[in-house]
């Protein structure tokens, strides 16, 4: 039985049978109504698409509903047929109207003459304006409360970064914000990508009636641990070698980014790098490790460069020889 109804021919025959049955039913009902006197039935067809005729290339129309409700009254068979087949249309023709505000009547076609037709709303107020298209940069946004404690939003990048917006000139001129809003559950602690719908708003955050292309963009959200950039302080340790003079030490880079709990990081004023001066014998660049403060989780780099201005003084060998000779004479004198 299943295979029988899977056959394309069986489906066609079934559809043909149903259409014929509906036709015979309508014909029978119309004949019965004509013989027994007219009876009336009323029904409402909701959410009927409203067609609009105007110069779409150069004009933009606001104020029109997307759908309307159509109330039909008449012979039951015709009411049923009209509701099932929906071969009618409702429309407004704006081709003869100039730029400006207008009150227009919604019209209808292809309804039976035996039906009484009323449309809700019957008239609408529309505004016809010059149509323009401009490009705008997208501003991604995300509620910071969605981010886990001790984490921050490092960056949000929309792809594409710009959209094309088309609408009435007065509406385009009133655009203040073009946003792509990121949503999610609380406690976000890692980077992610999300598709977001583009919203176009005026300065009072009212949504504007415009066309956006593309309507959705992909937003890359980078989430990092809480961090601060702090200056690096040099702390000299060890003892300078004999004969070596260090005139100046400087560090590169001068600042470093430190990560960790907000309560820990916010009380820090600097990050210390300990420089063992006993390893410096001449001018040059030296690598030294940066000490990770207690409670912090990481640094943007583990080592920094210390630039040293230093020089060595040669030991005076003549003075040394004299000292040795003097010591020898003293020993000889004591021996005598």
Coordinates of C-alpha atoms in Angstrom, one line a residue:
X1 CA 0.0 0.0 0.0
X2 CA 2.8 2.4 0.9
X3 CA 4.5 1.7 -2.4
X4 CA 1.3 2.3 -4.3
X5 CA 1.0 5.9 -2.8
X6 CA 4.7 6.5 -3.4
X7 CA 4.0 6.3 -7.1
X8 CA 3.9 9.7 -8.9
X9 CA 1.0 8.6 -11.1
X10 CA -1.0 7.7 -8.0
X11 CA -0.3 11.1 -6.5
X12 CA -1.4 12.8 -9.7
X13 CA -4.6 10.8 -9.9
X14 CA -5.4 11.6 -6.2
X15 CA -4.9 15.3 -6.8
X16 CA -7.1 15.2 -9.9
X17 CA -9.8 13.4 -8.0
X18 CA -9.8 15.9 -5.1
X19 CA -10.0 18.8 -7.6
X20 CA -12.9 17.2 -9.4
X21 CA -14.7 16.6 -6.1
X22 CA -14.3 20.2 -5.1
X23 CA -15.6 21.4 -8.4
X24 CA -18.6 19.1 -8.3
X25 CA -19.3 20.2 -4.7
X26 CA -19.2 23.9 -5.6
X27 CA -21.4 23.3 -8.7
X28 CA -23.9 21.4 -6.6
X29 CA -24.0 24.0 -3.9
X30 CA -24.5 26.8 -6.4
X31 CA -27.4 24.9 -8.0
X32 CA -29.0 24.2 -4.6
X33 CA -28.7 27.8 -3.6
X34 CA -30.2 29.0 -6.8
X35 CA -33.1 26.6 -6.4
X36 CA -33.7 27.2 -2.7
X37 CA -33.1 30.9 -2.6
X38 CA -29.9 32.7 -1.6
X39 CA -28.2 31.9 1.7
X40 CA -25.2 34.0 2.9
X41 CA -22.0 33.0 4.7
X42 CA -19.4 35.3 6.1
X43 CA -15.7 34.5 6.6
X44 CA -12.5 36.4 7.1
X45 CA -9.3 35.6 5.3
X46 CA -6.4 36.8 7.4
X47 CA -2.8 37.8 6.6
X48 CA -3.4 38.3 2.9
X49 CA -0.2 39.7 1.3
X50 CA -0.5 43.3 0.1
X51 CA 1.0 43.9 -3.3
X52 CA 2.4 47.4 -4.0
X53 CA 3.0 48.9 -7.5
X54 CA 5.5 51.8 -7.7
X55 CA 8.9 52.8 -9.1
X56 CA 11.0 50.6 -6.9
X57 CA 14.3 51.6 -8.6
X58 CA 14.0 55.3 -7.6
X59 CA 11.4 55.6 -4.8
X60 CA 10.9 54.2 -1.3
X61 CA 7.5 53.8 0.3
X62 CA 6.8 53.7 4.0
X63 CA 3.5 53.3 6.0
X64 CA 2.2 50.2 4.2
X65 CA 1.3 47.0 6.1
X66 CA 2.7 43.8 4.8
X67 CA -0.6 42.0 5.0
X68 CA -4.3 42.8 5.4
X69 CA -7.5 40.9 6.4
X70 CA -10.2 40.3 3.8
X71 CA -13.8 39.8 4.9
X72 CA -16.0 38.1 2.3
X73 CA -19.8 37.5 2.4
X74 CA -21.9 35.6 -0.1
X75 CA -23.1 32.1 -1.1
X76 CA -21.4 29.5 1.1
X77 CA -19.9 27.5 -1.9
X78 CA -18.3 30.6 -3.4
X79 CA -17.0 31.7 0.0
X80 CA -15.4 28.3 0.5
X81 CA -14.0 28.2 -3.0
X82 CA -12.5 31.7 -2.6
X83 CA -10.9 30.8 0.7
X84 CA -9.4 27.6 -0.5
X85 CA -8.1 28.7 -3.9
X86 CA -7.0 32.2 -3.0
X87 CA -6.7 33.2 -6.6
X88 CA -7.5 36.9 -5.8
X89 CA -5.2 39.7 -4.9
X90 CA -5.3 42.9 -2.9
X91 CA -3.0 45.8 -3.9
X92 CA -2.2 49.5 -4.0
X93 CA -1.1 51.3 -7.2
X94 CA 1.1 54.3 -6.4
X95 CA 2.6 54.8 -9.9
X96 CA 0.5 58.0 -10.5
X97 CA 1.5 59.6 -7.2
X98 CA 4.2 62.1 -6.6
X99 CA 6.8 62.3 -3.8
X100 CA 5.0 63.2 -0.6
X101 CA 2.4 61.9 1.8
X102 CA -0.8 60.3 0.5
X103 CA -3.9 58.5 1.7
X104 CA -4.6 55.5 -0.6
X105 CA -7.3 53.0 -0.8
X106 CA -6.5 49.3 -0.9
X107 CA -8.0 47.7 -4.0
X108 CA -8.9 44.1 -4.9
X109 CA -9.2 41.9 -8.0
X110 CA -10.5 38.5 -9.1
X111 CA -13.3 38.2 -6.5
X112 CA -16.6 36.7 -7.6
X113 CA -19.3 39.3 -8.3
X114 CA -21.5 37.4 -5.9
X115 CA -19.3 38.2 -3.0
X116 CA -19.4 41.3 -0.8
X117 CA -15.7 42.1 -0.1
X118 CA -14.3 44.4 2.6
X119 CA -10.6 45.0 3.4
X120 CA -9.2 45.9 6.8
X121 CA -7.6 48.4 6.8
X122 CA -9.5 49.9 3.8
X123 CA -7.2 53.0 3.5
X124 CA -3.6 53.6 4.6
X125 CA -1.4 56.7 4.9
X126 CA 1.8 56.3 2.9
X127 CA 4.9 58.5 2.3
X128 CA 6.7 58.3 -1.0
X129 CA 10.3 59.5 -0.9
X130 CA 13.5 59.5 -2.9
X131 CA 15.3 56.2 -2.6
X132 CA 19.0 56.3 -1.7
X133 CA 21.6 53.7 -0.8
X134 CA 24.6 54.3 1.5
X135 CA 27.3 52.2 3.2
X136 CA 27.7 52.1 7.0
X137 CA 30.2 50.5 9.3
X138 CA 28.8 47.9 11.7
X139 CA 29.3 48.4 15.5
X140 CA 29.3 45.0 17.3
X141 CA 27.9 45.1 20.8
X142 CA 27.7 42.7 23.7
X143 CA 26.5 43.0 27.3
X144 CA 29.6 42.9 29.6
X145 CA 27.5 41.1 32.2
X146 CA 27.6 38.0 30.1
X147 CA 31.4 37.7 30.6
X148 CA 32.7 35.6 33.4
X149 CA 34.3 37.3 36.4
X150 CA 38.0 38.2 35.9
X151 CA 37.5 38.0 32.1
X152 CA 37.1 40.9 29.6
X153 CA 36.0 41.5 26.0
X154 CA 39.2 42.1 24.2
X155 CA 37.8 42.8 20.8
X156 CA 34.7 42.3 18.5
X157 CA 35.1 42.2 14.8
X158 CA 32.2 41.9 12.3
X159 CA 32.7 40.2 8.9
X160 CA 31.8 42.0 6.7
X161 CA 32.6 45.2 8.6
X162 CA 30.2 47.3 6.5
X163 CA 26.7 46.9 5.2
X164 CA 24.7 48.6 2.4
X165 CA 21.5 50.3 3.7
X166 CA 18.7 51.4 1.3
X167 CA 15.7 53.5 2.2
X168 CA 14.0 56.8 2.1
X169 CA 16.4 59.8 2.1
X170 CA 15.0 61.2 5.3
X171 CA 15.3 57.8 7.1
X172 CA 18.9 57.3 5.9
X173 CA 19.8 60.8 7.1
X174 CA 18.4 59.9 10.6
X175 CA 20.6 56.8 11.0
X176 CA 22.8 57.0 14.2
X177 CA 23.7 53.4 14.9
X178 CA 24.2 50.3 12.9
X179 CA 24.7 47.5 15.4
X180 CA 25.2 43.7 15.5
X181 CA 24.2 42.5 19.0
X182 CA 25.8 39.4 20.4
X183 CA 23.7 37.3 22.8
X184 CA 24.4 34.3 25.1
X185 CA 24.4 32.9 28.6
X186 CA 26.3 34.4 31.5
X187 CA 29.7 33.1 32.4
X188 CA 31.4 33.4 29.0
X189 CA 35.2 32.8 29.4
X190 CA 36.5 32.0 26.0
X191 CA 36.5 33.5 22.5
X192 CA 33.8 32.5 20.0
X193 CA 32.1 33.4 16.7
X194 CA 28.4 34.2 16.3
X195 CA 26.0 35.2 13.5
X196 CA 24.2 38.4 14.4
X197 CA 21.3 40.4 12.8
X198 CA 22.1 43.9 11.8
X199 CA 19.9 46.6 13.5
X200 CA 19.6 50.1 12.2
X201 CA 18.6 52.7 14.8
X202 CA 18.1 56.5 15.1
X203 CA 19.5 58.5 18.0
X204 CA 16.6 57.6 20.2
X205 CA 17.3 53.9 19.5
X206 CA 14.1 53.5 17.4
X207 CA 14.4 50.8 14.8
X208 CA 14.3 52.3 11.3
X209 CA 12.4 51.0 8.2
X210 CA 15.2 50.3 5.8
X211 CA 16.7 47.4 3.8
X212 CA 20.0 46.1 4.9
X213 CA 22.4 44.0 2.8
X214 CA 23.6 41.6 4.2
X215 CA 21.0 41.3 6.9
X216 CA 23.3 39.2 9.1
X217 CA 27.0 39.3 9.7
X218 CA 29.5 37.0 11.5
X219 CA 31.1 38.5 14.6
X220 CA 34.3 37.2 16.1
X221 CA 34.5 37.9 19.8
X222 CA 37.8 37.6 21.6
X223 CA 37.6 37.0 25.4
X224 CA 40.7 37.3 27.6
X225 CA 41.6 37.2 31.2
X226 CA 41.4 40.5 33.0
X227 CA 44.7 42.4 32.3
X228 CA 46.5 45.7 32.8
X229 CA 49.5 47.2 31.2
X230 CA 52.1 48.2 33.9
X231 CA 55.5 49.8 33.8
X232 CA 58.6 47.6 34.3
X233 CA 60.9 48.5 37.2
X234 CA 64.6 47.4 37.3
X235 CA 65.8 45.9 40.6
X236 CA 69.6 45.4 40.7
X237 CA 70.9 42.3 42.5
X238 CA 74.3 40.9 42.9
X239 CA 77.7 42.7 43.0
X240 CA 79.4 44.5 40.2
X241 CA 82.6 42.8 39.2
X242 CA 85.9 44.5 40.2
X243 CA 87.0 46.9 37.5
X244 CA 83.5 47.2 35.9
X245 CA 81.5 50.4 36.0
X246 CA 77.8 50.4 35.1
X247 CA 76.7 53.9 34.2
X248 CA 73.1 53.2 33.1
X249 CA 70.5 50.4 32.7
X250 CA 67.3 50.6 30.7
X251 CA 64.6 48.1 29.9
X252 CA 62.8 47.2 26.6
X253 CA 59.9 47.2 26.4
X254 CA 59.1 49.8 29.1
X255 CA 55.7 48.3 29.9
X256 CA 54.3 44.7 30.1
X257 CA 50.7 43.3 30.2
X258 CA 49.9 41.2 33.3
X259 CA 46.9 38.8 33.5
X260 CA 45.0 37.5 36.5
X261 CA 42.1 38.2 39.0
X262 CA 41.0 41.8 38.9
X263 CA 41.4 42.2 42.7
X264 CA 45.0 41.0 42.4
X265 CA 46.0 43.0 39.3
X266 CA 44.4 46.3 40.3
X267 CA 46.6 46.8 43.4
X268 CA 49.9 46.4 41.4
X269 CA 51.8 49.5 40.4
X270 CA 54.6 47.9 38.4
X271 CA 56.3 44.7 37.5
X272 CA 59.8 44.0 38.6
X273 CA 62.7 42.6 36.6
X274 CA 65.7 41.6 38.7
X275 CA 69.0 42.3 37.0
X276 CA 72.1 40.5 38.2
X277 CA 74.7 43.1 37.7
X278 CA 77.5 40.6 38.2
X279 CA 76.8 39.3 34.7
X280 CA 77.3 42.7 33.1
X281 CA 80.9 43.3 32.0
X282 CA 80.4 45.7 29.1
X283 CA 77.9 47.8 27.2
X284 CA 75.3 45.7 25.3
X285 CA 71.9 44.0 25.5
X286 CA 71.1 41.3 28.0
X287 CA 68.0 39.1 28.4
X288 CA 66.5 38.8 31.9
X289 CA 63.4 37.0 33.1
X290 CA 60.5 39.0 34.5
X291 CA 59.2 37.9 37.9
X292 CA 55.5 36.9 37.9
X293 CA 53.8 38.7 40.8
X294 CA 52.0 36.6 43.3
X295 CA 48.4 35.8 42.3
X296 CA 48.9 36.7 38.7
X297 CA 48.4 34.0 36.0
X298 CA 50.7 35.1 33.2
X299 CA 52.6 38.0 31.5
X300 CA 52.6 39.0 27.9
X301 CA 56.2 38.0 27.7
X302 CA 58.5 36.0 30.0
X303 CA 61.8 37.9 29.3
X304 CA 62.8 41.5 28.5
X305 CA 65.9 43.1 27.2
X306 CA 68.2 45.2 29.5
X307 CA 70.4 47.7 27.7
X308 CA 73.5 48.4 29.7
X309 CA 76.1 51.3 29.4
X310 CA 79.2 49.8 31.1
X311 CA 82.9 49.7 30.8
X312 CA 85.8 47.8 32.4
X313 CA 89.0 49.5 33.9
X314 CA 92.2 47.5 33.5
X315 CA 94.0 46.5 36.7
X316 CA 97.2 48.6 37.3
X317 CA 99.9 45.8 37.2
X318 CA 102.8 48.3 38.2
X319 CA 101.1 49.1 41.5
X320 CA 100.5 45.4 42.1
X321 CA 104.2 44.6 41.5
X322 CA 105.3 47.4 43.9
X323 CA 103.0 46.1 46.5
X324 CA 104.4 42.6 46.1
X325 CA 108.0 43.9 46.2
X326 CA 107.3 46.0 49.3
X327 CA 105.8 43.0 51.0
X328 CA 108.9 41.0 50.1
X329 CA 111.3 43.6 51.6
X330 CA 109.3 43.7 54.8
X331 CA 109.6 39.9 55.1
X332 CA 113.4 40.0 54.5
X333 CA 113.9 42.7 57.2
X334 CA 111.9 40.7 59.7
X335 CA 114.1 37.7 58.9
X336 CA 117.3 39.6 59.8

